[in-house]
Short mmCIF file of C-alpha atoms in Angstrom, two decimals:
data_model
loop_
_atom_site.label_atom_id
_atom_site.label_comp_id
_atom_site.label_asym_id
_atom_site.label_seq_id
_atom_site.Cartn_x
_atom_site.Cartn_y
_atom_site.Cartn_z
CA MET A 1 177.32 -58.34 272.21
CA ALA A 2 176.88 -61.92 270.83
CA ALA A 3 172.63 -63.02 271.71
CA ARG A 4 172.56 -58.91 270.49
CA ASP A 5 174.58 -59.72 266.71
CA ALA A 6 172.89 -63.66 266.85
CA GLY A 7 169.65 -61.33 266.70
CA THR A 8 170.64 -59.40 263.93
CA ALA A 9 172.39 -61.93 261.87
CA THR A 10 168.23 -63.77 262.48
CA GLY A 11 166.56 -60.76 261.68
CA SER A 12 168.80 -60.36 258.13
CA ARG A 13 168.37 -64.29 256.87
CA ALA A 14 164.68 -63.43 257.98
CA GLU A 15 163.78 -60.34 255.53
CA GLU A 16 166.36 -62.06 253.10
CA GLN A 17 163.96 -65.34 253.34
CA ARG A 18 160.71 -61.95 253.02
CA GLY A 19 162.67 -60.71 249.85
CA ARG A 20 162.75 -64.58 248.27
CA ILE A 21 159.47 -64.63 248.87
CA LEU A 22 157.88 -61.38 246.93
CA ALA A 23 160.71 -62.30 244.49
CA ALA A 24 157.87 -65.57 243.99
CA ALA A 25 155.58 -63.56 244.39
CA VAL A 26 155.93 -61.11 241.59
CA GLU A 27 157.77 -63.98 239.14
CA VAL A 28 153.72 -66.16 239.98
CA PHE A 29 151.35 -62.77 240.14
CA SER A 30 153.07 -61.35 236.84
CA ARG A 31 152.59 -64.87 235.16
CA ARG A 32 148.98 -65.95 236.47
CA GLY A 33 147.31 -63.20 237.28
CA TYR A 34 146.32 -62.44 241.07
CA ARG A 35 143.86 -63.85 241.32
CA ALA A 36 145.07 -67.85 240.03
CA ALA A 37 148.02 -67.26 241.52
CA SER A 38 148.72 -69.51 245.36
CA MET A 39 149.95 -69.19 248.70
CA ASN A 40 151.43 -73.07 247.58
CA ASP A 41 153.15 -71.82 243.51
CA ILE A 42 154.39 -68.92 246.13
CA ALA A 43 156.11 -70.94 248.36
CA ASP A 44 156.89 -74.21 245.80
CA GLY A 45 159.00 -70.61 243.95
CA VAL A 46 160.41 -69.96 247.06
CA GLY A 47 161.12 -73.88 247.97
CA LEU A 48 159.26 -73.53 251.21
CA SER A 49 156.84 -75.63 252.45
CA LYS A 50 153.19 -73.34 253.32
CA PRO A 51 153.30 -73.81 256.43
CA ALA A 52 157.41 -72.42 256.76
CA LEU A 53 155.57 -69.99 253.98
CA TYR A 54 153.48 -68.25 256.43
CA HIS A 55 155.99 -67.91 259.13
CA TYR A 56 156.82 -65.40 257.05
CA VAL A 57 153.89 -63.50 255.18
CA ARG A 58 150.56 -63.73 256.47
CA THR A 59 148.34 -63.45 253.06
CA LYS A 60 148.90 -63.72 249.48
CA GLN A 61 146.62 -59.88 249.64
CA ASP A 62 149.85 -58.95 252.22
CA LEU A 63 152.05 -60.35 249.57
CA LEU A 64 150.73 -57.72 246.95
CA VAL A 65 150.78 -54.49 248.72
CA ARG A 66 154.45 -54.80 249.92
CA VAL A 67 154.47 -54.86 245.60
CA TYR A 68 152.49 -51.78 245.53
CA GLU A 69 154.47 -49.82 248.72
CA ASP A 70 158.17 -51.29 246.84
CA VAL A 71 157.18 -49.69 243.97
CA LEU A 72 155.88 -46.35 244.72
CA ASP A 73 158.61 -45.78 247.02
CA GLU A 74 160.83 -46.80 244.68
CA SER A 75 159.67 -45.13 241.83
CA LEU A 76 158.74 -41.28 244.55
CA ALA A 77 162.46 -41.64 246.36
CA GLY A 78 163.93 -41.36 242.92
CA ALA A 79 162.04 -38.72 241.65
CA ARG A 80 162.73 -36.63 244.42
CA ALA A 81 166.39 -37.15 243.70
CA ILE A 82 165.90 -35.83 240.14
CA VAL A 83 163.88 -32.64 240.84
CA ALA A 84 167.05 -32.16 243.04
CA ALA A 85 169.63 -32.70 240.73
CA ALA A 86 168.15 -30.68 237.89
CA SER A 87 169.84 -28.27 236.48
CA SER A 88 166.65 -26.55 235.68
CA PRO A 89 162.96 -27.01 236.00
CA ARG A 90 162.84 -28.50 232.06
CA GLU A 91 165.92 -30.68 232.78
CA ALA A 92 164.55 -31.90 235.39
CA VAL A 93 160.72 -32.63 233.79
CA ARG A 94 162.99 -34.96 231.09
CA GLY A 95 164.86 -36.89 233.47
CA LEU A 96 161.87 -37.96 235.23
CA ILE A 97 159.98 -39.06 231.44
CA VAL A 98 163.80 -40.61 230.93
CA GLU A 99 163.76 -42.65 234.66
CA ARG A 100 160.06 -43.31 234.24
CA VAL A 101 159.95 -44.97 230.98
CA ALA A 102 163.13 -47.05 232.45
CA TYR A 103 162.38 -48.73 234.97
CA THR A 104 159.24 -49.26 234.35
CA CYS A 105 161.54 -51.12 230.69
CA GLU A 106 162.88 -53.14 233.51
CA HIS A 107 160.98 -53.41 236.00
CA GLN A 108 158.07 -55.03 233.26
CA ASP A 109 156.44 -58.17 236.04
CA LEU A 110 156.19 -55.72 238.90
CA LEU A 111 154.48 -53.18 236.27
CA LYS A 112 152.15 -55.50 235.31
CA ILE A 113 151.04 -55.90 238.71
CA CYS A 114 150.78 -53.30 239.77
CA PHE A 115 149.02 -51.49 235.86
CA GLU A 116 146.36 -55.07 236.08
CA GLU A 117 146.02 -56.29 239.72
CA GLU A 118 145.33 -52.37 241.53
CA SER A 119 141.14 -53.60 241.70
CA GLU A 120 142.43 -56.57 244.28
CA LEU A 121 142.90 -53.91 246.57
CA PRO A 122 140.22 -53.13 249.20
CA PRO A 123 139.47 -49.78 249.68
CA ASP A 124 141.69 -49.76 252.84
CA LEU A 125 144.56 -51.13 251.95
CA ALA A 126 144.35 -49.60 248.12
CA GLU A 127 144.36 -45.69 249.99
CA PRO A 128 147.93 -45.62 251.08
CA ILE A 129 148.59 -46.81 247.87
CA LEU A 130 146.99 -43.74 246.05
CA GLU A 131 148.30 -41.54 248.74
CA ARG A 132 151.86 -43.10 247.11
CA ARG A 133 151.58 -42.52 244.15
CA ARG A 134 149.42 -38.86 243.99
CA ALA A 135 153.14 -38.17 245.22
CA TYR A 136 154.92 -39.05 243.16
CA GLU A 137 152.66 -37.76 240.59
CA ALA A 138 152.94 -34.17 242.87
CA VAL A 139 156.68 -34.16 242.12
CA VAL A 140 156.27 -34.25 238.68
CA LEU A 141 153.63 -31.55 238.53
CA GLU A 142 155.88 -29.53 240.45
CA ALA A 143 158.52 -29.67 237.85
CA VAL A 144 156.59 -28.39 234.80
CA LEU A 145 155.05 -25.21 236.77
CA ALA A 146 158.50 -24.93 237.78
CA HIS A 147 159.34 -24.40 234.49
CA LEU A 148 156.35 -22.90 233.65
CA GLU A 149 157.08 -20.19 235.54
CA ALA A 150 160.41 -19.85 235.12
CA THR A 151 160.18 -19.54 230.82
CA ALA A 152 156.52 -17.20 231.18
CA GLY A 153 155.75 -20.50 229.15
CA GLU A 154 151.98 -22.29 228.18
CA LEU A 155 151.06 -25.31 227.01
CA PRO A 156 148.50 -26.94 225.00
CA MET A 157 146.95 -28.26 227.71
CA ALA A 158 146.78 -28.18 231.13
CA PRO A 159 149.92 -29.63 233.41
CA LYS A 160 147.80 -31.88 235.18
CA ALA A 161 146.70 -33.72 232.19
CA PHE A 162 150.33 -33.00 230.21
CA VAL A 163 151.61 -34.59 232.95
CA ASN A 164 148.30 -37.95 232.81
CA THR A 165 149.85 -38.24 229.20
CA CYS A 166 153.44 -38.33 229.84
CA LEU A 167 152.82 -41.19 232.75
CA GLY A 168 150.62 -42.31 230.56
CA ALA A 169 153.31 -42.78 227.88
CA ALA A 170 156.34 -43.80 229.60
CA ASN A 171 154.09 -46.29 232.12
CA TRP A 172 152.34 -47.82 228.96
CA VAL A 173 155.91 -49.02 227.30
CA TYR A 174 155.45 -52.01 230.12
CA LYS A 175 153.29 -53.58 227.10
CA TRP A 176 155.03 -53.20 224.60
CA TYR A 177 158.86 -53.40 225.45
CA ASP A 178 161.02 -55.89 223.62
CA PRO A 179 164.43 -56.80 226.00
CA SER A 180 166.10 -58.59 223.56
CA GLY A 181 165.16 -55.21 220.71
CA ALA A 182 167.55 -52.63 219.58
CA LEU A 183 167.50 -50.09 222.05
CA THR A 184 168.05 -50.23 226.09
CA PRO A 185 165.85 -48.98 228.19
CA ARG A 186 167.39 -45.56 228.75
CA GLU A 187 168.09 -44.81 224.99
CA LEU A 188 163.94 -45.36 224.60
CA GLY A 189 163.39 -43.44 227.29
CA GLU A 190 165.48 -40.47 226.17
CA GLN A 191 163.17 -40.57 222.73
CA VAL A 192 159.92 -40.73 224.12
CA ALA A 193 161.04 -37.57 226.14
CA ALA A 194 162.56 -35.84 222.99
CA VAL A 195 159.33 -36.58 221.35
CA LEU A 196 157.34 -34.87 224.94
CA LEU A 197 158.63 -31.98 225.13
CA PRO A 198 158.51 -29.60 222.65
CA ALA A 199 154.74 -29.01 224.30
CA LEU A 200 157.40 -27.83 227.00
CA GLY A 201 158.72 -25.05 224.77
#
């Protein structure tokens, strides 16, 4: 039992260290850009020697992939939970927009990396990430289609174009949202939703 507990503790410490390394990578990638960032920068950010850093992570590219995976997995899980808890499809769409804006405002450094560094991913690594993104977009599209079916409503554009418009508006706030401004992330999300939802009727 003691040996198993020691192994669990060691594994937990390793995961904690990997989390610290990822946080340092996010800060460095966001500030310097992925291409200009080095493993030395990341090692310095987490207080490790470069050889010690390689004990936990193989390449800078692995860290970039992990950023995308974490953001998209968290977004997808959150979107599914919103839809499951919503009282109606329209309320699900509203909740999805609000949450997307809030998440983007609260994680501007992460979203900057995701939207500006995608070209750094080779095709074999980019495709699984794109599959995650498509799965997230499908959750939003399904909520929109469910609302249109329930209400026999029509949009002034194709449903997929509407979804892309909503997500584009929500995602772009990473560029201009000011955390010291008058609105909290969720308040801004409510305002963005209020502007976009009338198109649903």
